[in-house]
XYZ file of C-alpha atoms in Angstrom:
752
model
C -19.724 -7.460 4.625
C -22.701 -7.433 7.017
C -22.979 -8.170 10.710
C -25.633 -7.682 13.404
C -26.105 -4.308 15.038
C -24.215 -3.880 18.290
C -27.271 -4.175 20.514
C -27.960 -7.590 19.049
C -24.272 -8.530 18.864
C -23.772 -7.997 22.597
C -26.656 -10.237 23.614
C -27.529 -12.495 20.718
C -26.269 -15.949 19.864
C -24.015 -14.535 17.146
C -21.641 -13.229 19.813
C -19.488 -15.377 22.102
C -20.706 -15.156 25.736
C -17.170 -14.400 26.933
C -17.149 -11.227 24.857
C -20.532 -9.802 25.873
C -19.192 -7.700 28.803
C -16.434 -6.258 26.606
C -18.902 -5.528 23.831
C -21.226 -3.719 26.232
C -18.304 -1.626 27.495
C -17.299 -0.648 23.968
C -20.866 0.275 23.143
C -20.822 2.765 26.025
C -17.713 4.597 24.837
C -18.026 8.047 23.198
C -17.385 6.750 19.720
C -20.659 4.794 19.930
C -22.289 7.973 18.709
C -20.983 7.111 15.261
C -23.011 3.898 15.227
C -26.327 3.591 13.446
C -29.578 3.324 15.372
C -29.778 0.077 17.311
C -33.231 -0.594 15.954
C -31.755 -1.482 12.594
C -31.304 -5.214 12.157
C -28.061 -5.163 10.200
C -25.183 -2.835 9.415
C -23.347 -2.972 6.118
C -19.621 -2.250 6.243
C -17.395 -1.834 3.246
C -13.971 -3.407 3.538
C -11.352 -0.761 4.333
C -8.865 0.202 1.661
C -5.547 -1.597 1.801
C -2.947 0.394 3.676
C -0.321 2.086 1.559
C 3.006 0.301 1.378
C 5.492 3.037 2.313
C 8.796 3.775 0.634
C 11.151 0.833 1.162
C 8.529 -1.521 2.650
C 8.963 -5.232 1.970
C 7.890 -8.638 3.249
C 9.639 -11.980 3.583
C 7.888 -14.582 1.441
C 6.686 -17.908 2.812
C 9.375 -19.991 1.054
C 12.159 -17.840 2.499
C 10.739 -18.189 6.001
C 10.427 -21.975 5.719
C 13.948 -22.445 4.390
C 15.292 -20.139 7.091
C 13.750 -22.226 9.862
C 15.872 -25.181 8.790
C 19.099 -23.196 8.486
C 18.973 -21.096 11.663
C 17.502 -20.727 15.154
C 18.078 -16.971 14.987
C 14.862 -15.147 14.031
C 16.776 -12.070 12.870
C 18.335 -14.241 10.147
C 14.904 -14.585 8.523
C 15.316 -10.975 7.339
C 18.701 -11.460 5.659
C 17.307 -11.592 2.096
C 15.334 -8.344 2.393
C 16.849 -5.246 0.719
C 19.018 -3.169 3.039
C 19.297 -5.764 5.825
C 22.498 -7.162 7.306
C 23.149 -8.792 10.687
C 25.420 -7.696 13.523
C 26.958 -10.741 15.166
C 25.988 -11.842 18.670
C 24.876 -15.158 20.180
C 23.399 -18.040 18.218
C 19.808 -16.805 18.645
C 20.414 -13.097 19.263
C 21.992 -11.365 16.268
C 20.938 -7.752 15.701
C 19.405 -6.588 12.412
C 21.192 -3.650 10.814
C 19.154 -1.672 8.275
C 20.611 1.182 6.239
C 23.452 1.413 8.757
C 21.252 1.579 11.887
C 21.052 -1.188 14.477
C 19.514 -2.204 17.786
C 17.534 0.527 19.587
C 17.625 2.815 16.563
C 15.097 0.416 15.023
C 11.568 -0.202 16.227
C 11.159 -3.977 16.513
C 7.751 -5.409 17.361
C 7.027 -9.047 18.186
C 3.298 -9.782 17.943
C 2.715 -6.057 18.386
C 4.827 -5.803 21.567
C 7.704 -3.326 21.852
C 10.133 -5.442 23.856
C 13.256 -3.935 25.444
C 16.643 -5.618 25.852
C 17.493 -6.007 29.550
C 21.265 -6.497 29.430
C 24.377 -4.322 29.374
C 25.497 -6.271 26.285
C 21.998 -6.478 24.730
C 22.146 -10.281 24.742
C 18.329 -10.519 24.766
C 17.149 -8.307 21.866
C 13.436 -8.343 20.903
C 13.710 -10.919 18.112
C 15.346 -13.435 20.455
C 11.980 -13.852 22.198
C 10.299 -15.621 19.290
C 11.602 -18.844 17.734
C 11.826 -18.962 13.905
C 9.449 -21.939 13.835
C 6.697 -19.701 15.265
C 7.164 -16.822 12.807
C 4.313 -16.532 10.311
C 5.092 -13.147 8.728
C 7.878 -10.562 8.631
C 7.259 -7.007 7.506
C 9.988 -4.396 7.118
C 9.581 -0.613 6.796
C 13.071 0.392 5.704
C 12.429 3.737 4.024
C 10.162 6.556 5.184
C 8.334 4.845 8.035
C 4.760 6.085 8.632
C 4.150 7.521 12.106
C 1.474 4.862 12.641
C 4.199 2.184 12.779
C 7.169 4.306 13.916
C 8.008 5.930 17.234
C 11.032 6.185 19.564
C 13.355 5.187 16.718
C 15.227 6.938 13.930
C 15.548 3.964 11.580
C 13.416 1.183 10.197
C 10.521 -0.689 11.759
C 10.412 -4.498 11.867
C 7.138 -6.285 12.566
C 7.310 -10.020 13.257
C 4.048 -11.875 13.765
C 3.207 -15.415 14.756
C 0.305 -17.208 13.077
C -3.085 -15.516 13.487
C -5.901 -17.470 15.165
C -7.704 -20.004 12.984
C -11.393 -20.812 13.311
C -13.581 -23.591 11.971
C -15.412 -22.837 8.748
C -19.193 -22.340 8.919
C -20.790 -25.739 9.380
C -17.475 -27.483 9.992
C -18.060 -27.905 13.686
C -14.540 -28.342 15.037
C -11.116 -27.718 13.551
C -8.270 -29.861 14.896
C -4.848 -29.565 13.281
C -1.174 -29.341 14.070
C 2.351 -29.958 12.948
C 5.630 -31.275 14.305
C 9.125 -30.851 12.984
C 12.765 -31.436 13.654
C 16.100 -30.337 12.187
C 19.803 -31.115 12.242
C 22.752 -28.887 11.276
C 26.148 -30.498 10.880
C 28.274 -27.473 11.814
C 28.019 -27.198 15.578
C 25.987 -30.386 15.787
C 22.854 -28.277 16.063
C 19.482 -29.917 16.541
C 15.982 -29.065 17.650
C 12.285 -29.771 17.398
C 8.998 -27.910 17.393
C 5.342 -28.786 17.898
C 2.128 -26.859 17.392
C -1.524 -27.753 17.695
C -4.847 -25.961 17.148
C -8.333 -26.718 18.409
C -11.044 -24.366 17.178
C -14.756 -23.885 16.696
C -16.436 -21.182 14.633
C -16.055 -18.689 17.495
C -13.151 -19.991 19.598
C -9.522 -20.844 18.796
C -6.866 -22.391 21.033
C -3.280 -22.897 19.844
C -0.058 -24.135 21.458
C 3.456 -23.700 20.072
C 6.580 -25.198 21.605
C 10.166 -25.423 20.390
C 13.644 -26.279 21.542
C 17.026 -25.808 19.878
C 20.645 -26.271 20.846
C 24.086 -26.249 19.290
C 27.698 -26.729 20.262
C 30.414 -24.301 19.171
C 30.593 -23.918 15.406
C 33.714 -24.289 13.275
C 35.227 -21.807 10.863
C 36.534 -23.018 7.503
C 40.139 -23.033 8.783
C 42.251 -22.227 11.838
C 42.047 -18.573 12.848
C 43.890 -18.899 16.191
C 46.137 -21.338 17.973
C 44.595 -24.517 19.360
C 44.663 -24.880 23.118
C 42.658 -25.049 26.323
C 39.592 -22.884 26.598
C 40.895 -21.450 29.857
C 44.000 -22.084 31.936
C 41.955 -23.443 34.838
C 40.059 -25.838 32.512
C 42.816 -27.835 30.793
C 40.429 -30.585 29.765
C 38.335 -28.157 27.734
C 40.342 -28.089 24.513
C 39.416 -25.819 21.601
C 40.711 -26.534 18.115
C 42.160 -23.755 16.039
C 39.041 -23.567 13.864
C 36.550 -23.767 16.742
C 34.752 -20.517 17.570
C 34.665 -20.473 21.357
C 31.523 -19.361 23.183
C 29.200 -19.863 20.214
C 27.054 -22.647 21.729
C 23.480 -22.195 22.944
C 20.334 -23.913 24.174
C 16.869 -22.403 24.104
C 13.276 -23.421 24.880
C 10.110 -21.478 23.987
C 6.423 -22.033 24.676
C 3.363 -20.047 23.585
C -0.359 -20.453 24.243
C -2.923 -18.407 22.295
C -6.672 -18.238 22.982
C -9.046 -16.204 20.805
C -12.804 -15.647 20.557
C -14.663 -13.789 17.858
C -18.010 -12.651 16.551
C -18.837 -11.289 13.132
C -17.206 -7.960 13.929
C -15.045 -8.421 17.029
C -11.976 -10.437 17.951
C -10.246 -10.814 21.314
C -6.991 -12.740 21.582
C -4.810 -13.576 24.568
C -1.247 -14.849 24.105
C 0.945 -16.186 26.897
C 4.637 -16.732 26.272
C 7.390 -18.461 28.220
C 11.084 -18.554 27.349
C 13.866 -20.473 29.073
C 17.437 -20.131 27.782
C 19.724 -22.223 30.036
C 22.761 -20.796 28.246
C 23.740 -18.772 25.212
C 27.417 -17.987 24.794
C 28.788 -14.968 22.960
C 32.085 -15.038 21.028
C 32.224 -11.208 20.833
C 31.367 -10.456 24.488
C 33.502 -10.952 27.574
C 30.672 -12.660 29.449
C 28.072 -15.287 28.505
C 24.367 -15.643 29.125
C 23.869 -18.277 31.816
C 20.117 -17.893 31.996
C 17.275 -15.917 30.461
C 13.728 -16.471 31.698
C 10.924 -14.436 30.164
C 7.168 -14.375 30.788
C 4.891 -12.565 28.339
C 1.238 -11.528 28.533
C -0.288 -10.083 25.349
C -3.994 -9.184 25.061
C -5.421 -7.587 21.924
C -8.829 -6.530 20.660
C -9.928 -5.791 17.111
C -13.381 -4.564 16.178
C -15.201 -3.219 13.157
C -17.666 -0.356 13.617
C -19.710 1.855 11.341
C -17.064 4.570 11.607
C -14.109 2.248 10.922
C -11.795 -0.167 12.715
C -10.572 -0.096 16.318
C -7.562 -2.022 17.671
C -6.300 -2.143 21.239
C -3.481 -4.039 22.941
C -2.181 -4.474 26.487
C 1.019 -6.413 27.182
C 3.481 -7.137 29.951
C 6.855 -8.855 29.739
C 9.228 -9.741 32.569
C 12.802 -10.882 31.977
C 15.195 -12.363 34.511
C 18.633 -12.399 32.894
C 21.926 -13.778 34.245
C 25.508 -13.577 32.985
C 28.684 -15.340 34.030
C 31.551 -17.199 32.399
C 30.604 -20.116 30.177
C 32.722 -23.204 29.709
C 35.170 -21.461 27.349
C 35.879 -18.469 29.618
C 37.246 -18.076 33.115
C 37.453 -15.621 35.967
C 40.765 -13.812 35.780
C 41.711 -14.322 39.430
C 42.204 -18.029 38.783
C 41.167 -21.188 40.620
C 43.368 -20.523 43.657
C 40.896 -17.895 44.866
C 38.048 -20.428 44.730
C 35.635 -17.825 43.366
C 32.337 -18.694 41.648
C 33.010 -16.693 38.508
C 31.423 -13.262 38.319
C 27.614 -13.373 38.598
C 25.799 -10.478 36.974
C 22.027 -10.257 37.145
C 19.356 -8.209 35.440
C 15.610 -7.884 35.812
C 13.562 -5.961 33.293
C 9.820 -5.300 33.173
C 7.995 -3.827 30.187
C 4.318 -2.848 30.258
C 2.571 -1.383 27.243
C -0.829 -0.119 26.091
C -1.796 0.674 22.491
C -5.045 2.007 21.031
C -5.473 2.870 17.368
C -8.293 3.517 14.981
C -8.700 3.744 11.220
C -11.566 5.835 9.879
C -12.510 6.152 6.199
C -13.619 9.783 5.977
C -14.583 9.594 2.311
C -13.848 7.651 -0.836
C -10.595 9.617 -1.011
C -9.490 10.170 2.586
C -8.550 7.826 5.435
C -7.571 8.969 8.928
C -5.500 6.868 11.341
C -5.093 7.937 14.962
C -3.542 6.246 17.949
C -2.014 6.468 21.406
C 0.735 4.359 23.012
C 2.034 4.031 26.551
C 5.112 2.070 27.601
C 6.614 1.710 31.086
C 10.024 0.054 31.455
C 11.776 -0.849 34.711
C 15.344 -2.152 35.034
C 17.618 -3.390 37.808
C 21.179 -4.473 36.986
C 23.311 -5.738 39.881
C 26.516 -7.779 40.319
C 27.021 -9.850 43.440
C 30.545 -9.834 44.967
C 32.539 -12.935 44.110
C 35.957 -12.500 45.647
C 39.103 -10.662 44.660
C 38.426 -7.755 47.002
C 34.865 -7.244 45.802
C 33.049 -8.111 49.028
C 31.036 -7.119 50.899
C 29.023 -4.763 48.683
C 26.900 -5.615 45.671
C 27.758 -3.558 42.602
C 24.656 -1.711 41.386
C 25.170 -0.908 37.719
C 21.612 0.440 37.310
C 19.212 0.565 40.250
C 15.519 1.362 39.965
C 15.969 2.364 36.345
C 12.887 3.873 34.715
C 12.035 4.782 31.139
C 8.431 5.763 30.382
C 7.051 6.813 27.011
C 3.678 8.255 25.960
C 2.835 8.853 22.281
C -0.112 10.160 20.292
C -0.237 10.320 16.503
C -2.425 11.103 13.536
C -1.991 10.105 9.901
C -3.959 11.274 6.849
C -3.916 9.250 3.660
C -5.480 10.556 0.468
C -5.996 8.777 -2.878
C -6.373 11.809 -5.147
C -6.866 9.774 -8.301
C -5.749 6.362 -9.670
C -2.233 7.741 -10.212
C -1.548 9.792 -7.074
C -1.569 8.901 -3.386
C -0.227 10.896 -0.442
C 0.300 10.231 3.251
C 1.149 12.754 5.973
C 1.605 11.897 9.639
C 2.504 13.600 12.908
C 3.541 11.878 16.163
C 4.162 13.536 19.523
C 6.133 11.642 22.180
C 7.116 12.313 25.754
C 9.930 10.210 27.268
C 10.895 10.331 30.941
C 13.800 8.427 32.484
C 15.390 8.165 35.898
C 17.722 5.981 37.970
C 18.096 5.344 41.682
C 21.270 5.552 43.808
C 24.130 3.164 43.013
C 27.142 1.681 44.736
C 30.339 -0.163 43.849
C 31.911 -3.327 45.197
C 33.986 -1.484 47.780
C 35.446 1.892 48.662
C 37.411 2.139 45.423
C 34.188 3.086 43.638
C 32.919 5.493 46.294
C 33.991 8.726 44.600
C 32.199 7.993 41.319
C 29.159 6.471 43.023
C 28.759 9.474 45.331
C 29.072 11.903 42.426
C 26.437 9.982 40.452
C 24.084 9.788 43.432
C 24.407 13.525 44.065
C 23.485 14.410 40.486
C 20.029 15.192 39.128
C 19.198 12.017 37.227
C 15.688 12.815 36.027
C 15.418 13.448 32.308
C 12.403 14.462 30.248
C 12.443 14.547 26.426
C 9.740 15.751 24.061
C 9.722 14.419 20.490
C 7.834 15.546 17.417
C 8.045 13.176 14.436
C 6.812 14.017 10.952
C 6.561 11.857 7.832
C 5.312 12.793 4.389
C 5.307 10.539 1.339
C 3.681 10.320 -2.062
C 3.182 7.605 -4.646
C 2.788 8.178 -8.389
C 1.795 5.319 -10.700
C 1.691 6.664 -14.283
C 0.865 3.275 -15.785
C 0.658 -0.443 -15.054
C 4.423 -0.907 -15.494
C 5.864 1.614 -13.052
C 5.351 3.375 -9.747
C 7.438 6.021 -8.017
C 7.486 6.803 -4.305
C 9.313 9.579 -2.500
C 9.160 10.939 1.000
C 10.689 12.711 3.991
C 10.847 11.672 7.640
C 11.845 13.578 10.773
C 12.291 11.096 13.643
C 13.627 11.152 17.222
C 14.962 8.620 19.741
C 15.883 9.124 23.390
C 18.910 7.303 24.871
C 18.380 3.903 26.465
C 19.138 3.396 30.141
C 22.597 1.900 29.561
C 23.672 4.796 27.362
C 22.513 7.339 29.931
C 22.947 5.822 33.420
C 25.927 3.439 33.568
C 28.372 5.323 35.743
C 31.685 3.594 36.597
C 34.934 4.153 34.689
C 36.572 1.184 36.399
C 38.041 -1.119 33.758
C 36.022 -4.188 34.755
C 32.764 -2.245 34.953
C 33.302 -0.609 31.558
C 34.119 -3.918 29.867
C 30.687 -5.112 30.973
C 28.900 -2.394 28.955
C 29.120 -3.139 25.260
C 26.250 -2.829 22.787
C 28.490 -3.225 19.735
C 30.437 -6.472 20.194
C 33.761 -4.684 19.604
C 35.539 -5.785 22.810
C 35.881 -2.213 24.072
C 34.528 -0.802 27.339
C 31.847 1.867 27.675
C 30.426 4.230 30.295
C 27.176 6.186 30.186
C 26.570 9.921 29.935
C 23.865 11.749 31.894
C 24.059 14.686 29.495
C 23.055 12.772 26.361
C 20.433 14.411 24.179
C 17.908 12.564 21.985
C 18.956 11.620 18.451
C 17.117 13.477 15.668
C 17.193 12.101 12.119
C 16.044 13.663 8.853
C 15.671 11.155 6.033
C 14.979 11.555 2.321
C 14.120 8.370 0.448
C 12.688 7.425 -2.919
C 11.762 4.212 -4.691
C 11.383 3.515 -8.397
C 9.539 0.268 -9.096
C 9.435 -1.051 -12.681
C 7.571 -4.273 -13.434
C 5.339 -6.050 -15.908
C 1.600 -5.384 -15.777
C 0.932 -8.427 -13.581
C 3.950 -7.969 -11.315
C 4.749 -11.677 -11.636
C 7.067 -11.956 -14.661
C 9.768 -9.399 -13.889
C 10.457 -6.468 -11.602
C 13.232 -4.059 -10.651
C 13.180 -1.799 -7.594
C 15.715 0.936 -6.750
C 15.705 2.778 -3.398
C 18.294 5.508 -2.711
C 18.255 7.241 0.689
C 20.029 9.975 2.644
C 19.882 10.514 6.431
C 21.363 13.263 8.579
C 21.366 12.625 12.326
C 21.835 15.398 14.853
C 23.082 14.343 18.309
C 23.874 10.856 17.012
C 24.906 8.761 20.038
C 28.408 7.646 19.119
C 31.377 7.680 21.527
C 34.606 9.398 22.513
C 37.700 8.170 24.333
C 37.024 8.706 28.023
C 39.332 10.648 30.334
C 39.467 10.913 34.109
C 41.420 10.168 37.253
C 41.136 7.906 40.290
C 42.334 4.537 41.503
C 39.889 2.444 39.481
C 39.529 4.432 36.267
C 40.535 2.964 32.928
C 40.355 6.389 31.282
C 44.101 7.033 31.296
C 46.172 9.235 29.004
C 47.360 6.120 27.150
C 43.731 5.289 26.402
C 43.395 8.627 24.612
C 46.079 7.894 22.038
C 45.995 4.089 21.606
C 45.844 3.105 17.925
C 45.761 -0.644 18.632
C 44.192 -2.824 21.286
C 40.932 -2.457 23.180
C 40.030 1.001 24.453
C 37.575 2.677 26.853
C 34.832 4.967 25.595
C 32.029 7.190 26.800
C 28.763 7.568 24.914
C 28.609 11.031 23.373
C 26.393 13.114 21.082
C 27.850 13.892 17.671
C 26.423 14.398 14.179
C 26.291 11.713 11.491
C 25.359 11.185 7.855
C 24.292 7.928 6.231
C 23.523 7.393 2.575
C 23.216 4.443 0.237
C 20.890 2.478 -1.978
C 19.125 -0.861 -2.347
C 18.627 -2.499 -5.740
C 16.504 -5.623 -6.047
C 14.825 -7.476 -8.857
C 13.618 -10.742 -10.323
C 12.796 -12.222 -13.699
C 10.854 -15.311 -14.696
C 13.071 -17.351 -17.010
C 10.131 -19.496 -18.085
C 9.499 -23.229 -18.203
C 12.069 -25.541 -19.731
C 10.587 -28.922 -20.549
C 11.028 -31.484 -17.849
C 13.241 -29.166 -15.789
C 10.362 -26.993 -14.589
C 10.183 -23.232 -14.116
C 13.195 -21.041 -13.305
C 13.377 -17.637 -11.616
C 16.411 -15.384 -11.194
C 16.399 -12.890 -8.298
C 18.919 -10.645 -6.629
C 19.585 -7.891 -4.087
C 22.397 -5.317 -4.056
C 22.895 -3.009 -1.043
C 25.323 -0.230 -0.190
C 25.580 2.080 2.825
C 28.127 4.720 3.795
C 28.140 6.138 7.313
C 30.206 9.132 8.414
C 30.607 10.909 11.731
C 30.339 14.561 10.645
C 31.736 15.829 13.963
C 34.993 13.825 13.943
C 35.276 12.831 10.269
C 35.537 9.166 11.288
C 33.578 6.335 9.661
C 30.647 4.959 11.640
C 31.291 1.634 13.330
C 30.029 -1.720 12.062
C 28.543 -0.608 8.745
C 28.178 -3.238 6.034
C 30.207 -2.764 2.831
C 28.779 -3.253 -0.654
C 27.141 -6.668 -0.810
C 24.920 -8.694 -3.132
C 22.883 -11.899 -3.266
C 21.855 -13.627 -6.486
C 19.672 -16.747 -6.508
C 18.477 -19.097 -9.239
C 15.321 -20.961 -8.205
C 13.786 -24.026 -9.848
C 10.205 -25.171 -9.274
C 8.905 -28.497 -10.550
C 5.710 -29.741 -8.958
C 6.339 -30.370 -5.262
C 10.095 -29.822 -5.757
C 11.799 -26.456 -5.163
C 15.549 -25.881 -5.377
C 17.767 -22.801 -5.341
C 21.432 -21.923 -5.725
C 22.475 -18.676 -4.072
C 25.688 -16.702 -4.446
C 26.505 -14.104 -1.791
C 29.296 -11.594 -2.485
C 30.622 -9.065 0.069
C 33.179 -6.380 -0.700
C 36.201 -5.794 1.524
C 35.609 -3.510 4.494
C 38.116 -0.665 4.324
C 36.037 2.127 5.874
C 36.674 1.333 9.529
C 36.092 3.244 12.755
C 39.436 4.515 14.067
C 37.991 5.535 17.442
C 37.262 1.883 18.305
C 40.329 0.490 16.490
C 37.973 -1.426 14.212
C 39.738 -3.955 11.992
C 39.231 -4.183 8.206
C 37.973 -7.372 6.568
C 38.667 -8.935 3.182
C 35.991 -9.459 0.560
C 34.506 -12.915 0.066
C 31.956 -14.937 -1.818
C 29.785 -17.802 -0.588
C 27.609 -20.376 -2.348
C 24.522 -21.795 -0.636
C 22.302 -24.591 -1.949
C 18.756 -25.322 -0.765
C 15.995 -27.705 -1.815
C 12.630 -28.842 -0.535
C 10.026 -31.429 -1.411
C 6.477 -30.898 -0.220
C 4.071 -33.822 0.014
C 0.506 -33.294 1.187
C 1.365 -33.759 4.861
C 5.163 -33.898 4.886
C 7.833 -31.392 3.880
C 11.553 -32.161 3.630
C 14.097 -29.317 3.545
C 17.795 -29.794 2.861
C 20.556 -27.286 2.316
C 24.288 -26.699 2.304
C 25.518 -23.340 3.555
C 28.996 -22.218 2.477
C 29.246 -25.049 -0.049
C 32.962 -24.600 -0.767
C 33.909 -24.153 2.915
C 35.211 -20.629 2.330
C 36.906 -18.876 5.256
C 35.702 -15.333 5.880
C 35.338 -12.707 8.555
C 31.900 -11.134 8.552
C 32.284 -7.325 8.549
C 29.785 -7.067 11.424
C 30.933 -10.126 13.381
C 32.836 -8.126 16.005
C 36.009 -8.825 17.975
C 36.813 -12.355 19.114
C 36.808 -12.559 22.928
C 35.347 -16.050 23.039
C 37.823 -17.912 25.239
C 40.344 -17.550 28.031
C 40.519 -14.875 30.714
C 38.130 -12.569 28.898
C 37.583 -10.049 31.704
C 41.288 -9.341 32.130
C 42.343 -6.127 30.438
C 45.223 -7.639 28.441
C 44.708 -11.418 28.549
C 42.559 -11.522 25.393
C 44.629 -11.059 22.221
C 43.521 -8.051 20.215
C 43.321 -8.221 16.427
C 41.239 -11.391 15.957
C 37.752 -11.050 14.477
C 34.897 -13.517 14.892
C 35.011 -15.684 11.747
C 31.990 -16.823 9.788
C 30.706 -20.384 9.866
C 32.276 -23.030 7.649
C 30.344 -25.557 5.592
C 27.148 -26.870 7.155
C 24.675 -29.481 5.963
C 21.164 -28.688 7.182
C 18.168 -31.045 7.148
C 14.642 -30.344 8.333
C 11.462 -32.444 8.384
C 7.956 -31.104 9.044
C 4.831 -33.250 9.375
C 1.304 -31.807 9.374
C -1.622 -33.595 10.974
């Protein structure tokens, strides 16, 4: 393509006036020496080569995203059909993706390029909860050997979720005005919601608004899994049926405003985000979210120069998070004490800067370089609420800090039409610290004083390396194989939570297992070495049939698992009985151990052809298996997904699309003895979906769990969704969170 030289672009009519100061600044930077002489009238730029798709990379297709928006308000669920992905249960909009046995902070999850951090001792506000499914335009997953240009501070996969890019009016069109509105209803839980978006654009300016709201009551399992009764003894009018999953309701509101300006070679975009979650209850946590307010600022620049492409981003996100008991849970001291529950508050601030460039060095070689800076601040405090807690506020984490600085370089070479290689190196420096803490009263003084007297500053240096190659011998096959060495430092909750009091430990739980946890100042960073390969067989066009097989093997040194805690003192829950308990909930401390994970993903599709008046049929499927082992203790890793498969038959006939999906999950027998994890039985589910797309209107309908099959999801966690959930023994152990029963889902979208 061609565009004006930069001297003309900064001052001429071809460049938006709002961008002229930025353009002049960029022209003054050292890399301007790569530019051609300003006296030339035009510069010709060849389009950069498409980036290599690494081992295990995949995308969610548009149909899957649209159908998912009708069936769920949980953005993580949009990934469920991708190879290697399963979901760890949480709240209705906050489930955690699990990929090849790794979950949560072991994954790098980016939302519109931002690395957001969960600000909660139960990780109730994970990154994907900050974007509504109706705003998601694309989902990209790097599940195998992740290039250093998209990795960092993680030992597992990378997930990139993007909202719609800015749209501009076509040349000569003048103005572009468009939008859409939609609504949905889900029978199970009486869920409903709506969304609205609108765009106003010229050839050089784009303005877009997105807004959405969603809410649901508690959902029902396919049959009774507990006794019916009151939600809590001090709320006798709040009755829960035997099949009702307590604390599974939610309500959420999201708003986004995007403004972008462009010239022929430059784009600047500003996104502002606002989230308000009045409540989101959690059936596998002892507390509920009673508020989550988030404000996001996201500024990015993209420019094309003679030497290549430059991208830069600056973002800031502030979260104010609150927990207490929802309507299905109660404070264990009872109504006689007249206490206002147990308020627990969190404030997190994340600020990030990213700069990256891509430079074609020759017809064969491409160089990618970049630098990233992230500053994270966290305060986590619990106001006294009676029962001997007053007068002091409990500081779980005070003045928490976690700062990261990365630089990386990546060399990609296309040696010939058959061979491609990519080698990358990333250096990271992570510093963390925490201020002095205190407990509710003197009972916590000994532990608080010991923590405050310790050296809490930590500094970790990481060096990540990835190397992969692709070999395509012919038009019907390609083979990829690679190695990755990756590192992750502990998060603030793993490192700095300090109290072994039973109540305090029950408030720290990143796994949804009902157990209590305490941090460990001596934790070392996790280091993972991964070997992965992918064989991809397909027809010459890639549209008639395809089969892809990806085996992988990962060894993790200093894997952050846990051990039964031990100690002494008036408040500690780390008793001798805790050491030997083979049933019930237990108390654990985060600890470094070694782990091994291996498995495979098998996916494929075939075009079954057209059949008269019935249209075209396609058969597709995914089969995934992972095995995780703690090499230090010999125990199985917690919350891994057993062998599972999805097979779907899809029909397309004009504007009509329909699919029948069968999901099969093997029984979970490899359980984690340390946490007293419970096994689950195997199950099979049938889901039906259909859509009809007119020019301006789309109707989506579906039935999940058609035959109303009862099942316990292997990653659903322990059921602590009702009653006196903070009491050590009041919640019955041995009940898992069941899956949702049959649900009829209907969605309507209108474009204008």
